[in-house]
Amino acid sequence: DSSWLQRHDYVDGRLYFVPGPALYQSLGLPKSRIRPLGPQTLVTSLAIANYCLQAAPTVKLLTQAEIAKSWHWIPEKHRTIAHANEASDNSTIATDFQLRLIRVDLGGTPAHVAQKCQHDMKVRSTKGYLQLLGERRLLYVILTATESKKQLIMREVKKRVWPSGTRFEIAIIDELCLLLTL
């Protein structure tokens, strides 16, 4: 009620929140950021939040500033894809743990999802990413809605050629079924 958070309708009478006018004003950000999230942004954000909450070990979604500080070699334009890190016991960023790149399946075909992943990896063929791959400290995470879609995506992923050391995790986010029908 003090305008630090702005509420928006979600589904089934539930709400989601974005920073409100008071927060944006205190940080000097534009008020346009308090609008409801667009459909793809809402689905992507909630799927990633669900993944971080259910992942074991604990996973922390990284901000662009945290990426810049801990992985300074990641180009600024590549910091927009969701990066997560296995959090250490005190919830700080631990660069010695594995880094995760996260892609959300927004309902495309399994071949399309695999193609998007391949594109993500191609543009990230930098020395730093390749070193993480070689050390098996980089994990590509794909979030999808169902077990059957998970199997289809995995089949497509296995058909393609990936840089040495590339590992995948395909996680099921049940709420994606609900989100993709909005």
Coordinates of N, CA, C and O in Angstrom, one line a residue:
D1 N 0.8 -1.2 0.0 CA 0.0 0.0 0.0 C 0.8 1.3 0.0 O 0.3 2.3 -0.3
S2 N 2.1 1.2 0.4 CA 3.0 2.4 0.4 C 3.6 2.6 -0.9 O 4.5 3.4 -1.0
S3 N 3.2 1.9 -2.0 CA 3.7 2.0 -3.4 C 5.1 1.6 -3.6 O 5.7 1.9 -4.6
W4 N 5.7 0.8 -2.7 CA 7.0 0.2 -2.9 C 6.8 -1.0 -3.9 O 7.7 -1.3 -4.6
L5 N 5.7 -1.6 -3.9 CA 5.4 -2.7 -4.8 C 4.1 -2.4 -5.6 O 3.2 -1.7 -5.0
Q6 N 4.0 -2.8 -6.8 CA 2.8 -2.6 -7.7 C 2.3 -4.0 -8.0 O 3.0 -4.9 -8.4
R7 N 1.0 -4.2 -7.6 CA 0.4 -5.5 -7.9 C -0.3 -5.5 -9.2 O -0.9 -4.5 -9.7
H8 N -0.3 -6.7 -9.8 CA -1.0 -7.0 -11.0 C -1.7 -8.3 -11.0 O -1.2 -9.3 -10.3
D9 N -2.8 -8.5 -11.7 CA -3.5 -9.7 -11.7 C -2.7 -10.8 -12.4 O -2.0 -10.5 -13.5
Y10 N -2.7 -12.0 -11.9 CA -2.0 -13.1 -12.5 C -3.0 -14.1 -13.1 O -3.4 -13.9 -14.2
V11 N -3.5 -15.0 -12.3 CA -4.4 -16.0 -12.8 C -5.1 -16.6 -11.6 O -4.6 -16.7 -10.5
D12 N -6.4 -17.0 -11.7 CA -7.2 -17.6 -10.7 C -7.2 -16.8 -9.4 O -7.1 -17.2 -8.3
G13 N -7.3 -15.4 -9.6 CA -7.4 -14.5 -8.4 C -6.1 -14.3 -7.8 O -6.0 -13.5 -6.8
R14 N -5.0 -14.8 -8.3 CA -3.7 -14.6 -7.7 C -3.1 -13.3 -8.3 O -3.5 -12.8 -9.3
L15 N -2.1 -12.8 -7.6 CA -1.4 -11.6 -8.0 C 0.1 -11.8 -8.2 O 0.6 -12.8 -7.6
Y16 N 0.7 -11.0 -8.9 CA 2.2 -10.9 -8.9 C 2.5 -9.4 -8.7 O 1.7 -8.5 -8.9
F17 N 3.8 -9.2 -8.3 CA 4.2 -7.9 -7.9 C 5.4 -7.5 -8.7 O 6.3 -8.3 -9.0
V18 N 5.5 -6.2 -9.0 CA 6.7 -5.6 -9.6 C 7.1 -4.5 -8.7 O 6.2 -4.0 -7.9
P19 N 8.3 -4.0 -8.8 CA 8.6 -2.8 -8.0 C 7.6 -1.6 -8.3 O 7.2 -1.4 -9.5
G20 N 7.2 -0.9 -7.3 CA 6.3 0.2 -7.4 C 6.9 1.5 -7.6 O 8.2 1.6 -7.7
P21 N 6.1 2.6 -7.8 CA 6.6 3.9 -8.1 C 7.6 4.4 -7.0 O 8.6 5.0 -7.4
A22 N 7.4 4.1 -5.8 CA 8.3 4.6 -4.7 C 9.7 4.0 -4.8 O 10.7 4.7 -4.7
L23 N 9.7 2.7 -5.1 CA 11.0 2.0 -5.3 C 11.7 2.6 -6.5 O 12.9 2.9 -6.4
Y24 N 11.0 2.7 -7.6 CA 11.7 3.2 -8.8 C 12.2 4.6 -8.6 O 13.2 5.0 -9.1
Q25 N 11.4 5.4 -7.9 CA 11.7 6.8 -7.7 C 13.0 6.9 -6.8 O 13.9 7.6 -7.0
S26 N 13.0 6.0 -5.8 CA 14.2 6.1 -4.9 C 15.4 5.6 -5.5 O 16.5 6.0 -5.2
L27 N 15.3 4.8 -6.6 CA 16.5 4.3 -7.3 C 16.7 5.1 -8.6 O 17.7 4.9 -9.3
G28 N 15.9 6.1 -8.9 CA 16.0 6.9 -10.0 C 15.8 6.3 -11.3 O 16.3 6.6 -12.4
L29 N 14.9 5.3 -11.3 CA 14.5 4.5 -12.6 C 13.2 5.1 -13.1 O 12.4 5.7 -12.4
P30 N 12.9 4.8 -14.4 CA 11.7 5.3 -15.0 C 10.5 4.6 -14.4 O 10.5 3.4 -14.2
K31 N 9.4 5.4 -14.3 CA 8.1 4.9 -13.8 C 7.5 3.9 -14.7 O 6.6 3.1 -14.4
S32 N 7.9 3.9 -16.0 CA 7.4 3.0 -17.0 C 7.6 1.5 -16.6 O 6.9 0.6 -17.0
R33 N 8.6 1.3 -15.7 CA 8.9 -0.1 -15.3 C 7.9 -0.7 -14.3 O 8.0 -1.9 -14.0
I34 N 6.9 0.1 -13.9 CA 5.8 -0.5 -13.0 C 4.7 -1.1 -13.7 O 3.8 -1.6 -13.1
R35 N 4.7 -1.0 -15.0 CA 3.6 -1.6 -15.8 C 3.6 -3.1 -15.7 O 4.6 -3.7 -15.3
P36 N 2.5 -3.8 -16.0 CA 2.5 -5.2 -15.9 C 3.5 -5.8 -16.9 O 3.8 -5.2 -17.9
L37 N 4.0 -7.0 -16.6 CA 4.9 -7.7 -17.5 C 4.2 -8.1 -18.7 O 3.1 -8.5 -18.7
G38 N 4.9 -8.1 -19.8 CA 4.4 -8.7 -21.1 C 4.2 -10.2 -20.9 O 4.8 -10.8 -20.0
P39 N 3.5 -10.8 -21.8 CA 3.2 -12.2 -21.7 C 4.5 -13.1 -21.7 O 4.6 -14.0 -20.8
Q40 N 5.4 -12.9 -22.6 CA 6.6 -13.7 -22.6 C 7.5 -13.4 -21.3 O 8.1 -14.3 -20.8
T41 N 7.6 -12.1 -21.0 CA 8.4 -11.8 -19.8 C 7.8 -12.4 -18.5 O 8.5 -12.9 -17.7
L42 N 6.5 -12.4 -18.4 CA 5.8 -13.0 -17.2 C 6.1 -14.5 -17.2 O 6.5 -15.0 -16.1
V43 N 5.9 -15.1 -18.3 CA 6.1 -16.6 -18.3 C 7.6 -16.9 -18.0 O 7.9 -17.8 -17.1
T44 N 8.5 -16.2 -18.6 CA 9.9 -16.4 -18.4 C 10.3 -16.2 -17.0 O 11.0 -17.0 -16.3
S45 N 9.9 -15.0 -16.4 CA 10.3 -14.7 -15.1 C 9.7 -15.6 -14.0 O 10.4 -16.1 -13.1
L46 N 8.5 -16.0 -14.2 CA 7.9 -17.0 -13.2 C 8.5 -18.4 -13.3 O 8.7 -19.0 -12.3
A47 N 8.8 -18.8 -14.5 CA 9.4 -20.1 -14.7 C 10.8 -20.1 -14.1 O 11.1 -21.1 -13.3
I48 N 11.5 -19.1 -14.3 CA 12.9 -19.0 -13.7 C 12.8 -19.0 -12.2 O 13.6 -19.6 -11.5
A49 N 11.8 -18.2 -11.7 CA 11.7 -18.1 -10.2 C 11.3 -19.4 -9.6 O 11.9 -19.9 -8.6
N50 N 10.4 -20.2 -10.3 CA 10.0 -21.5 -9.8 C 11.2 -22.4 -9.8 O 11.5 -23.2 -8.9
Y51 N 12.0 -22.4 -10.9 CA 13.2 -23.2 -11.0 C 14.2 -22.9 -9.8 O 14.7 -23.8 -9.2
C52 N 14.5 -21.7 -9.6 CA 15.4 -21.3 -8.5 C 14.9 -21.8 -7.2 O 15.7 -22.2 -6.3
L53 N 13.6 -21.7 -7.0 CA 13.0 -22.2 -5.7 C 13.1 -23.7 -5.5 O 13.2 -24.2 -4.4
Q54 N 13.0 -24.4 -6.6 CA 12.9 -25.9 -6.5 C 14.2 -26.6 -6.7 O 14.4 -27.8 -6.5
A55 N 15.2 -25.9 -7.2 CA 16.5 -26.5 -7.6 C 17.3 -26.9 -6.3 O 17.2 -26.3 -5.3
A56 N 18.0 -28.0 -6.5 CA 18.9 -28.5 -5.5 C 20.2 -28.8 -6.2 O 20.2 -29.6 -7.1
P57 N 21.3 -28.3 -5.7 CA 21.4 -27.4 -4.6 C 20.8 -26.0 -4.9 O 20.4 -25.8 -6.0
T58 N 20.8 -25.2 -3.9 CA 20.2 -23.8 -4.0 C 20.8 -23.1 -5.2 O 22.0 -23.1 -5.3
V59 N 20.0 -22.5 -5.9 CA 20.4 -21.7 -7.1 C 20.0 -20.2 -6.9 O 18.8 -20.0 -6.5
K60 N 20.9 -19.3 -7.3 CA 20.6 -17.9 -7.2 C 20.6 -17.3 -8.6 O 21.6 -17.5 -9.3
L61 N 19.5 -16.6 -8.9 CA 19.5 -15.9 -10.2 C 20.4 -14.7 -10.1 O 20.4 -14.0 -9.1
L62 N 21.3 -14.5 -11.1 CA 22.3 -13.4 -11.0 C 21.8 -12.1 -11.7 O 21.1 -12.2 -12.7
T63 N 22.0 -11.0 -11.1 CA 21.7 -9.7 -11.8 C 22.8 -9.5 -12.8 O 23.9 -10.0 -12.7
Q64 N 22.6 -8.5 -13.7 CA 23.6 -8.1 -14.6 C 24.8 -7.6 -13.9 O 26.0 -7.8 -14.4
A65 N 24.6 -6.9 -12.8 CA 25.7 -6.3 -12.1 C 26.6 -7.4 -11.4 O 27.8 -7.3 -11.4
E66 N 25.9 -8.4 -10.9 CA 26.6 -9.6 -10.3 C 27.4 -10.3 -11.4 O 28.6 -10.8 -11.1
I67 N 26.8 -10.5 -12.6 CA 27.6 -11.1 -13.6 C 28.8 -10.3 -14.0 O 29.9 -10.9 -14.1
A68 N 28.6 -9.0 -14.1 CA 29.7 -8.1 -14.5 C 30.9 -8.2 -13.4 O 32.0 -8.2 -13.8
K69 N 30.5 -8.3 -12.2 CA 31.5 -8.3 -11.1 C 32.2 -9.7 -11.0 O 33.4 -9.7 -11.0
S70 N 31.5 -10.8 -11.1 CA 32.1 -12.1 -10.9 C 32.6 -12.7 -12.2 O 33.5 -13.6 -12.1
W71 N 31.9 -12.4 -13.3 CA 32.3 -13.0 -14.6 C 32.5 -11.8 -15.5 O 31.8 -11.7 -16.5
H72 N 33.5 -11.0 -15.3 CA 33.7 -9.8 -16.0 C 33.9 -10.0 -17.5 O 33.7 -9.1 -18.3
W73 N 34.4 -11.2 -17.9 CA 34.6 -11.5 -19.3 C 33.4 -11.8 -20.1 O 33.4 -11.9 -21.3
I74 N 32.2 -11.9 -19.4 CA 31.0 -12.1 -20.2 C 30.6 -10.7 -20.8 O 30.4 -9.8 -20.0
P75 N 30.5 -10.7 -22.1 CA 30.2 -9.4 -22.7 C 28.8 -8.9 -22.2 O 27.9 -9.7 -21.9
E76 N 28.7 -7.6 -22.1 CA 27.4 -6.9 -21.6 C 26.2 -7.4 -22.4 O 25.2 -7.7 -21.7
K77 N 26.3 -7.6 -23.7 CA 25.1 -8.0 -24.4 C 24.7 -9.5 -24.1 O 23.6 -9.9 -24.4
H78 N 25.6 -10.3 -23.5 CA 25.3 -11.6 -23.2 C 24.8 -11.8 -21.7 O 24.5 -12.9 -21.3
R79 N 24.8 -10.7 -21.0 CA 24.3 -10.7 -19.6 C 22.8 -10.7 -19.5 O 22.3 -10.8 -18.4
T80 N 22.1 -10.5 -20.6 CA 20.7 -10.4 -20.5 C 20.0 -11.8 -20.4 O 18.9 -11.9 -19.9
I81 N 20.6 -12.9 -20.9 CA 20.1 -14.2 -20.8 C 20.2 -14.6 -19.3 O 21.2 -14.1 -18.6
A82 N 19.3 -15.3 -18.8 CA 19.3 -15.6 -17.3 C 20.5 -16.5 -17.0 O 20.8 -17.6 -17.6
H83 N 21.3 -16.0 -16.1 CA 22.5 -16.8 -15.6 C 22.1 -17.0 -14.1 O 21.7 -16.2 -13.4
A84 N 22.4 -18.2 -13.6 CA 22.2 -18.6 -12.2 C 23.5 -19.2 -11.8 O 24.3 -19.7 -12.5
N85 N 23.6 -19.2 -10.5 CA 24.8 -19.8 -9.8 C 24.4 -20.6 -8.6 O 23.5 -20.3 -7.9
E86 N 25.1 -21.7 -8.4 CA 24.9 -22.5 -7.2 C 25.4 -21.6 -6.1 O 26.6 -21.3 -6.0
A87 N 24.5 -21.3 -5.2 CA 24.8 -20.4 -4.1 C 25.6 -21.2 -3.0 O 25.3 -22.3 -2.8
S88 N 26.6 -20.5 -2.4 CA 27.3 -21.1 -1.3 C 26.4 -21.1 -0.1 O 25.3 -20.5 -0.1
D89 N 26.9 -21.6 1.0 CA 26.1 -21.7 2.2 C 25.6 -20.4 2.8 O 24.5 -20.3 3.3
N90 N 26.4 -19.3 2.5 CA 26.0 -18.0 3.0 C 25.3 -17.2 2.0 O 25.2 -16.0 2.1
S91 N 24.8 -17.8 0.9 CA 24.0 -17.2 -0.2 C 24.8 -16.1 -0.9 O 24.2 -15.2 -1.5
T92 N 26.1 -16.2 -0.9 CA 26.8 -15.2 -1.7 C 27.2 -15.9 -3.0 O 27.1 -17.1 -3.2
I93 N 27.6 -15.1 -4.0 CA 27.9 -15.7 -5.3 C 29.2 -16.4 -5.1 O 30.2 -15.9 -4.6
A94 N 29.3 -17.6 -5.6 CA 30.5 -18.4 -5.5 C 30.9 -18.8 -6.9 O 30.3 -19.6 -7.6
T95 N 32.0 -18.1 -7.4 CA 32.4 -18.3 -8.8 C 33.1 -19.7 -9.0 O 33.3 -20.1 -10.1
D96 N 33.4 -20.4 -7.9 CA 34.0 -21.7 -8.1 C 32.9 -22.8 -8.3 O 33.2 -23.9 -8.6
F97 N 31.6 -22.4 -8.1 CA 30.5 -23.4 -8.4 C 30.1 -23.2 -9.8 O 30.5 -22.3 -10.5
Q98 N 29.2 -24.1 -10.3 CA 28.9 -24.1 -11.7 C 27.9 -22.9 -12.0 O 27.1 -22.5 -11.2
L99 N 28.1 -22.4 -13.2 CA 27.3 -21.3 -13.7 C 26.2 -22.0 -14.6 O 26.5 -22.9 -15.3
R100 N 25.0 -21.5 -14.5 CA 23.9 -22.1 -15.3 C 23.4 -21.0 -16.2 O 23.1 -19.9 -15.8
L101 N 23.2 -21.4 -17.5 CA 22.5 -20.5 -18.4 C 21.1 -21.1 -18.5 O 20.9 -22.3 -18.6
I102 N 20.0 -20.3 -18.4 CA 18.7 -20.8 -18.4 C 17.9 -20.3 -19.6 O 17.9 -19.1 -19.9
R103 N 17.2 -21.2 -20.3 CA 16.3 -20.9 -21.4 C 15.0 -21.5 -21.0 O 14.9 -22.6 -20.6
V104 N 13.9 -20.7 -21.2 CA 12.5 -21.2 -20.9 C 11.9 -21.6 -22.3 O 11.9 -20.8 -23.2
D105 N 11.3 -22.7 -22.3 CA 10.5 -23.2 -23.4 C 9.2 -22.5 -23.4 O 8.4 -22.7 -22.5
L106 N 9.0 -21.6 -24.4 CA 7.7 -20.8 -24.4 C 6.7 -21.5 -25.3 O 5.8 -20.8 -25.8
G107 N 6.8 -22.8 -25.6 CA 5.8 -23.5 -26.3 C 6.2 -23.8 -27.7 O 5.4 -24.3 -28.5
G108 N 7.4 -23.5 -28.1 CA 7.9 -23.8 -29.5 C 8.1 -25.3 -29.6 O 8.0 -26.1 -28.7
T109 N 8.4 -25.7 -30.9 CA 8.6 -27.1 -31.1 C 9.9 -27.5 -30.4 O 10.8 -26.7 -30.2
P110 N 10.1 -28.8 -30.1 CA 11.4 -29.2 -29.6 C 12.6 -28.8 -30.4 O 13.6 -28.4 -29.9
A111 N 12.4 -28.9 -31.7 CA 13.5 -28.5 -32.6 C 13.8 -27.0 -32.5 O 15.0 -26.6 -32.5
H112 N 12.8 -26.2 -32.3 CA 13.0 -24.8 -32.2 C 13.7 -24.5 -30.9 O 14.6 -23.7 -30.8
V113 N 13.3 -25.2 -29.8 CA 14.0 -25.0 -28.5 C 15.5 -25.4 -28.6 O 16.4 -24.6 -28.2
A114 N 15.8 -26.5 -29.2 CA 17.2 -26.9 -29.4 C 17.9 -25.9 -30.2 O 19.1 -25.6 -30.0
Q115 N 17.3 -25.4 -31.3 CA 17.9 -24.4 -32.2 C 18.3 -23.2 -31.4 O 19.3 -22.6 -31.6
K116 N 17.4 -22.7 -30.5 CA 17.6 -21.5 -29.7 C 18.8 -21.8 -28.8 O 19.6 -20.9 -28.6
C117 N 18.9 -22.9 -28.2 CA 20.0 -23.3 -27.3 C 21.3 -23.3 -28.1 O 22.3 -22.8 -27.6
Q118 N 21.3 -23.8 -29.3 CA 22.5 -23.9 -30.1 C 22.9 -22.5 -30.5 O 24.1 -22.2 -30.4
H119 N 22.0 -21.6 -30.8 CA 22.3 -20.2 -31.0 C 22.9 -19.6 -29.8 O 24.0 -18.9 -29.9
D120 N 22.3 -19.8 -28.6 CA 22.9 -19.3 -27.4 C 24.3 -19.7 -27.2 O 25.2 -18.9 -26.8
M121 N 24.6 -21.0 -27.5 CA 26.0 -21.5 -27.3 C 26.9 -20.9 -28.3 O 28.1 -20.6 -28.0
K122 N 26.4 -20.7 -29.5 CA 27.3 -20.2 -30.6 C 27.8 -18.8 -30.3 O 29.0 -18.5 -30.5
V123 N 26.9 -18.0 -29.9 CA 27.3 -16.6 -29.6 C 28.1 -16.5 -28.3 O 28.7 -15.4 -28.1
R124 N 28.1 -17.5 -27.5 CA 28.9 -17.5 -26.3 C 30.2 -18.4 -26.4 O 30.7 -18.8 -25.4
S125 N 30.6 -18.5 -27.6 CA 31.9 -19.3 -27.8 C 33.1 -18.4 -27.5 O 34.0 -18.2 -28.3
T126 N 33.1 -17.8 -26.3 CA 34.2 -17.0 -25.9 C 35.2 -17.8 -25.0 O 34.8 -18.9 -24.6
K127 N 36.3 -17.3 -24.8 CA 37.4 -18.0 -24.1 C 36.8 -18.4 -22.7 O 37.0 -19.5 -22.2
G128 N 36.1 -17.5 -22.0 CA 35.6 -17.8 -20.6 C 34.6 -18.9 -20.6 O 34.7 -19.8 -19.8
Y129 N 33.6 -18.8 -21.5 CA 32.6 -19.9 -21.6 C 33.2 -21.2 -21.9 O 32.9 -22.2 -21.3
L130 N 34.1 -21.2 -22.9 CA 34.8 -22.5 -23.3 C 35.6 -23.0 -22.2 O 35.7 -24.3 -22.0
Q131 N 36.2 -22.2 -21.4 CA 37.0 -22.7 -20.2 C 36.0 -23.3 -19.2 O 36.3 -24.4 -18.6
L132 N 34.9 -22.7 -18.9 CA 33.9 -23.3 -18.0 C 33.4 -24.6 -18.5 O 33.2 -25.5 -17.8
L133 N 33.2 -24.7 -19.8 CA 32.7 -25.9 -20.4 C 33.8 -27.0 -20.2 O 33.5 -28.1 -19.8
G134 N 35.1 -26.6 -20.5 CA 36.1 -27.6 -20.3 C 36.3 -28.1 -18.9 O 36.7 -29.2 -18.6
E135 N 36.0 -27.2 -17.9 CA 36.1 -27.6 -16.5 C 34.8 -28.2 -16.0 O 34.6 -28.5 -14.8
R136 N 33.8 -28.3 -16.9 CA 32.5 -28.9 -16.6 C 31.8 -28.1 -15.5 O 31.1 -28.6 -14.6
R137 N 31.9 -26.8 -15.6 CA 31.3 -25.9 -14.6 C 30.2 -25.0 -15.2 O 29.7 -24.2 -14.5
L138 N 29.8 -25.3 -16.5 CA 28.8 -24.6 -17.1 C 27.7 -25.6 -17.4 O 27.9 -26.7 -18.0
L139 N 26.5 -25.3 -17.0 CA 25.3 -26.1 -17.2 C 24.2 -25.4 -18.0 O 23.9 -24.2 -17.6
Y140 N 23.7 -25.9 -19.1 CA 22.7 -25.3 -19.8 C 21.4 -25.9 -19.3 O 21.1 -27.1 -19.4
V141 N 20.5 -25.0 -18.8 CA 19.2 -25.4 -18.2 C 18.1 -25.0 -19.1 O 18.0 -23.9 -19.5
I142 N 17.2 -26.0 -19.5 CA 16.0 -25.7 -20.3 C 14.8 -26.0 -19.4 O 14.7 -27.1 -18.8
L143 N 13.9 -25.0 -19.3 CA 12.7 -25.2 -18.5 C 11.6 -25.5 -19.4 O 11.3 -24.7 -20.3
T144 N 10.8 -26.5 -19.1 CA 9.7 -26.9 -20.0 C 8.5 -27.4 -19.1 O 8.7 -27.5 -17.9
A145 N 7.4 -27.6 -19.7 CA 6.1 -27.8 -19.0 C 5.8 -29.3 -18.6 O 5.2 -29.5 -17.6
T146 N 6.2 -30.2 -19.4 CA 5.8 -31.6 -19.2 C 6.9 -32.6 -19.4 O 7.9 -32.3 -20.1
E147 N 6.8 -33.8 -18.9 CA 7.7 -34.8 -19.1 C 7.9 -35.2 -20.5 O 9.0 -35.4 -21.0
S148 N 6.8 -35.3 -21.3 CA 6.8 -35.7 -22.7 C 7.6 -34.6 -23.5 O 8.4 -35.0 -24.3
K149 N 7.4 -33.3 -23.2 CA 8.1 -32.3 -23.9 C 9.6 -32.3 -23.5 O 10.5 -32.1 -24.4
K150 N 9.9 -32.7 -22.3 CA 11.3 -32.8 -21.8 C 12.0 -33.9 -22.7 O 13.1 -33.7 -23.1
Q151 N 11.3 -35.0 -22.9 CA 11.9 -36.1 -23.6 C 12.1 -35.7 -25.1 O 13.2 -36.0 -25.7
L152 N 11.2 -35.0 -25.7 CA 11.3 -34.6 -27.1 C 12.4 -33.6 -27.2 O 13.2 -33.6 -28.2
I153 N 12.5 -32.6 -26.3 CA 13.6 -31.7 -26.4 C 15.0 -32.4 -26.2 O 15.9 -32.1 -27.0
M154 N 15.1 -33.3 -25.3 CA 16.3 -34.0 -25.1 C 16.7 -34.8 -26.4 O 17.9 -34.8 -26.8
R155 N 15.7 -35.4 -27.0 CA 16.0 -36.1 -28.3 C 16.6 -35.1 -29.3 O 17.5 -35.4 -30.0
E156 N 16.0 -33.9 -29.4 CA 16.5 -32.9 -30.4 C 17.9 -32.4 -30.0 O 18.7 -32.2 -30.8
V157 N 18.1 -32.2 -28.7 CA 19.4 -31.8 -28.2 C 20.5 -32.8 -28.6 O 21.6 -32.4 -29.0
K158 N 20.2 -34.1 -28.4 CA 21.2 -35.1 -28.7 C 21.5 -35.3 -30.2 O 22.5 -35.8 -30.5
K159 N 20.6 -34.8 -31.1 CA 20.9 -34.8 -32.5 C 21.9 -33.8 -33.0 O 22.4 -33.9 -34.1
R160 N 22.2 -32.8 -32.1 CA 23.0 -31.7 -32.5 C 24.4 -31.8 -32.0 O 24.7 -32.5 -31.0
V161 N 25.3 -31.0 -32.6 CA 26.7 -31.0 -32.2 C 26.9 -29.8 -31.2 O 26.5 -28.7 -31.5
W162 N 27.6 -30.1 -30.1 CA 27.8 -29.1 -29.1 C 29.3 -29.0 -28.7 O 30.0 -30.0 -28.9
P163 N 29.7 -27.8 -28.2 CA 31.1 -27.8 -27.8 C 31.4 -28.8 -26.8 O 30.5 -29.2 -26.0
S164 N 32.6 -29.3 -26.8 CA 33.1 -30.3 -25.8 C 32.8 -29.8 -24.4 O 33.1 -28.7 -24.0
G165 N 32.2 -30.7 -23.6 CA 31.9 -30.4 -22.2 C 30.5 -29.8 -21.9 O 30.2 -29.6 -20.8
T166 N 29.8 -29.6 -23.0 CA 28.4 -29.1 -22.8 C 27.5 -30.1 -22.1 O 27.5 -31.2 -22.4
R167 N 26.9 -29.6 -21.0 CA 26.0 -30.4 -20.2 C 24.6 -29.7 -20.2 O 24.5 -28.5 -20.2
F168 N 23.6 -30.5 -20.2 CA 22.2 -30.0 -20.1 C 21.4 -30.5 -18.9 O 21.7 -31.7 -18.5
E169 N 20.6 -29.7 -18.4 CA 19.5 -30.1 -17.5 C 18.2 -29.6 -18.0 O 18.1 -28.5 -18.4
I170 N 17.3 -30.5 -18.1 CA 15.9 -30.1 -18.6 C 15.0 -30.3 -17.4 O 14.8 -31.4 -16.9
A171 N 14.5 -29.2 -16.9 CA 13.7 -29.3 -15.7 C 12.2 -29.0 -16.1 O 11.9 -28.2 -17.0
I172 N 11.3 -29.7 -15.4 CA 9.9 -29.5 -15.6 C 9.4 -28.5 -14.6 O 9.6 -28.6 -13.4
I173 N 8.7 -27.5 -15.1 CA 8.1 -26.4 -14.3 C 6.6 -26.6 -14.5 O 6.1 -26.1 -15.6
D174 N 5.9 -27.2 -13.6 CA 4.5 -27.6 -13.8 C 3.7 -26.3 -14.1 O 2.8 -26.4 -14.9
E175 N 4.0 -25.2 -13.5 CA 3.2 -24.0 -13.7 C 3.3 -23.5 -15.1 O 2.5 -22.7 -15.6
L176 N 4.3 -23.9 -15.9 CA 4.4 -23.5 -17.3 C 3.1 -23.9 -18.1 O 2.7 -23.2 -19.0
C177 N 2.5 -25.0 -17.7 CA 1.3 -25.4 -18.4 C 0.2 -24.3 -18.3 O -0.5 -24.0 -19.2
L178 N 0.1 -23.8 -17.1 CA -0.9 -22.8 -16.8 C -0.5 -21.5 -17.5 O -1.3 -20.8 -18.1
L179 N 0.8 -21.1 -17.4 CA 1.3 -19.9 -17.9 C 1.2 -19.8 -19.4 O 0.9 -18.7 -19.9
L180 N 1.5 -20.9 -20.1 CA 1.5 -20.8 -21.6 C 0.1 -20.7 -22.1 O -0.1 -20.5 -23.3
T181 N -0.9 -20.9 -21.3 CA -2.3 -20.8 -21.8 C -2.9 -19.4 -21.6 O -4.0 -19.2 -22.0
L182 N -2.2 -18.5 -21.0 CA -2.7 -17.2 -20.7 C -2.8 -16.4 -22.0 O -2.1 -16.5 -22.9

